[in-house]
CSV table of C-alpha atoms in Angstrom, one decimal:
chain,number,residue,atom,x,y,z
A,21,UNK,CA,0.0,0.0,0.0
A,22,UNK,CA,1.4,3.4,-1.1
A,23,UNK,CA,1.5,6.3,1.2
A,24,UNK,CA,-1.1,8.1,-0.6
A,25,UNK,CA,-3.5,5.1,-0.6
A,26,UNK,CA,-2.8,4.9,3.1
A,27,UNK,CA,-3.3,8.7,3.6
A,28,UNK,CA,-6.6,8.3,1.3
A,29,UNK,CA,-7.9,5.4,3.9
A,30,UNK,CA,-6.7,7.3,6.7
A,31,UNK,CA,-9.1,10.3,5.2
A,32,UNK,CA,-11.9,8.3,4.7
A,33,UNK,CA,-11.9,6.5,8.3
A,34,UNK,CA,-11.4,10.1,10.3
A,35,UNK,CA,-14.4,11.2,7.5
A,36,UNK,CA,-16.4,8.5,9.3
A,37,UNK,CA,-15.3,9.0,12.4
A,38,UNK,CA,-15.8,12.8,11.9
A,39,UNK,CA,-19.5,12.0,10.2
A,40,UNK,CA,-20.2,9.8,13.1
A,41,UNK,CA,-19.3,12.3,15.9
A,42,UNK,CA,-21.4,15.2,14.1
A,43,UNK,CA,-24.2,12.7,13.7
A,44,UNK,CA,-24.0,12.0,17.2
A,45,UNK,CA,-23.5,15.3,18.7
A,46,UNK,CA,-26.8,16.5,16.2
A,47,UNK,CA,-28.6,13.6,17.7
A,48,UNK,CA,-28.3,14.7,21.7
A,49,UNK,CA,-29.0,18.0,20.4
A,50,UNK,CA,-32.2,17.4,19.1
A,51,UNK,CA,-33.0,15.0,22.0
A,52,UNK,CA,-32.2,18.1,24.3
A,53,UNK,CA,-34.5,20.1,22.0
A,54,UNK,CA,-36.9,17.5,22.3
A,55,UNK,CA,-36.8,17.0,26.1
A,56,UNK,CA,-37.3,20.7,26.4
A,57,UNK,CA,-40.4,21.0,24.5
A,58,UNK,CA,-42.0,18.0,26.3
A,59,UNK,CA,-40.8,19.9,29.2
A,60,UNK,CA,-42.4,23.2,28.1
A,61,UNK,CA,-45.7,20.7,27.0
A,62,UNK,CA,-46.1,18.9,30.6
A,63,UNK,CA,-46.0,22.6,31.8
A,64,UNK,CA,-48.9,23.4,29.6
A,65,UNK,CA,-50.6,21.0,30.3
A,66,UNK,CA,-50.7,21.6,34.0
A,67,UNK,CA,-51.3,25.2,33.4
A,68,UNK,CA,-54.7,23.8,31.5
A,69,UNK,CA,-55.5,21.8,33.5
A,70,UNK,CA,-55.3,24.4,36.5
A,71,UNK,CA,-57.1,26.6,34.8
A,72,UNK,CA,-59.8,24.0,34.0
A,73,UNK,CA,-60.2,23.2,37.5
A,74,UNK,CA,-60.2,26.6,38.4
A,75,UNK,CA,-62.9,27.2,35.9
A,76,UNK,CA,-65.1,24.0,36.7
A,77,UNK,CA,-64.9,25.2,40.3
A,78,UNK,CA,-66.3,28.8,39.3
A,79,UNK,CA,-69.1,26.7,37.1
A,80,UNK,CA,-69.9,24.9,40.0
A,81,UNK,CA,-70.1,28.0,42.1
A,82,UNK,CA,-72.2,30.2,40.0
A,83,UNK,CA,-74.4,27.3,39.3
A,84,UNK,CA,-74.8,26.8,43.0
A,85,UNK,CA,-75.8,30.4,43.3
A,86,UNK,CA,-78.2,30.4,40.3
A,87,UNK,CA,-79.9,26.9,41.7
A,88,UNK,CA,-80.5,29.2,44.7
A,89,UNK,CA,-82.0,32.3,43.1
A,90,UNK,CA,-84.2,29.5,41.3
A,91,UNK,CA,-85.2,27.8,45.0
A,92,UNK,CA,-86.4,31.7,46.0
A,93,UNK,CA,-88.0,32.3,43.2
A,94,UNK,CA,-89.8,29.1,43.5
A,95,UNK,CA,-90.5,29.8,46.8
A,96,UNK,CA,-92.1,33.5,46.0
A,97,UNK,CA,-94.0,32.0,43.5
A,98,UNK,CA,-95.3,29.9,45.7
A,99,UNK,CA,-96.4,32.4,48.1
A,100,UNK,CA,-97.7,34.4,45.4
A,101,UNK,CA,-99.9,31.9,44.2
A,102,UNK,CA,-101.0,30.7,47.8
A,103,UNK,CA,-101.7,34.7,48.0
A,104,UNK,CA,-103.9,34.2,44.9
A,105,UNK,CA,-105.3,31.6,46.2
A,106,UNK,CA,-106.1,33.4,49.5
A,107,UNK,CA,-107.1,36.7,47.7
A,108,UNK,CA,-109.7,34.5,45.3
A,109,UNK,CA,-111.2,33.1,48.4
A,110,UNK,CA,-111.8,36.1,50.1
A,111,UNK,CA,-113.2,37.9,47.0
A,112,UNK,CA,-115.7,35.1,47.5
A,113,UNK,CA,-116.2,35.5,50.8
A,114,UNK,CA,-116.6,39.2,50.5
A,115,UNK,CA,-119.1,38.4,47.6
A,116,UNK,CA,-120.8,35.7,50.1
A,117,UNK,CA,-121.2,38.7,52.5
A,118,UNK,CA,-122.6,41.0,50.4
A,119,UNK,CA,-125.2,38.7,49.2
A,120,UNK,CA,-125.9,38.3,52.4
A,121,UNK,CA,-126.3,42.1,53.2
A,122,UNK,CA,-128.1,42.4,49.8
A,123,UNK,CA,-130.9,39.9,51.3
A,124,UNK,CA,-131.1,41.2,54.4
A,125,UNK,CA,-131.3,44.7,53.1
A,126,UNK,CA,-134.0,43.8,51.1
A,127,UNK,CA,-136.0,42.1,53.8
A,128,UNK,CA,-135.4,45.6,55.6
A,129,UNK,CA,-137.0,47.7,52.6
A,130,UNK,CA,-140.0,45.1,52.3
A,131,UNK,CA,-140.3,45.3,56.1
A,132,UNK,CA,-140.0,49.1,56.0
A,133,UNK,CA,-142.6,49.6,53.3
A,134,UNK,CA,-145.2,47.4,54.9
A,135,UNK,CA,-145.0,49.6,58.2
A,136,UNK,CA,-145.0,52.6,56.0
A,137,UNK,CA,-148.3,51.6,54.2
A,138,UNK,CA,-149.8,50.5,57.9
A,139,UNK,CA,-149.8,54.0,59.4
């Protein structure tokens, strides 16, 4: 082997060994890149899901506070309607009554004109 085919083989082998170092040194640097971003992800994701169980927490809360307005309103309702209900009945009694006055007033104006035609 001649000293140039020995420095040509010598050339290609460190080329290899060159290409495999690069190679290398390109492959832990995208597997930092890599370990970064699912770094930054996992951080995302913990941010979400913070934020969704801050939110589902507020849902739950305001819900809790409209089921409550609903529950008084409900229960207004229902005295309003047992006022109705109260109100109806005594418009019937007040009607009752003055039917009743009605006949007895009537009784009274019969009764007073037969005493008026008798003296």
């Amino acid at each position: 082997m001649e000293f140039a085919e020995y420095i040509g083989a010598t050339a290609i082998v460190i080329s290899i060994f060159l290409a495999t170092a690069v190679f290398i040194w390109q492959s832990s640097r995208f597997d930092a890149k890599i370990d970064r971003l699912d770094s930054r992800m996992d951080r995302l994701d913990s941010k979400i899901e913070a934020q969704g169980d801050r939110l589902s927490a507020e849902i739950r809360e305001q819900v809790a506070g409209v089921d409550a307005r609903i529950d008084r309103f409900e229960a207004r309702i229902d005295r309003l309607e047992a006022k109705i209900e109260e109100n109806g009945k005594r418009v019937s009694d007040a009607e009752l009554e003055q039917a009743r006055l009605n006949g007895v007033n009537s009784v009274l104006v019969s009764y007073i004109h037969t005493h008026d035609g008798g003296d």
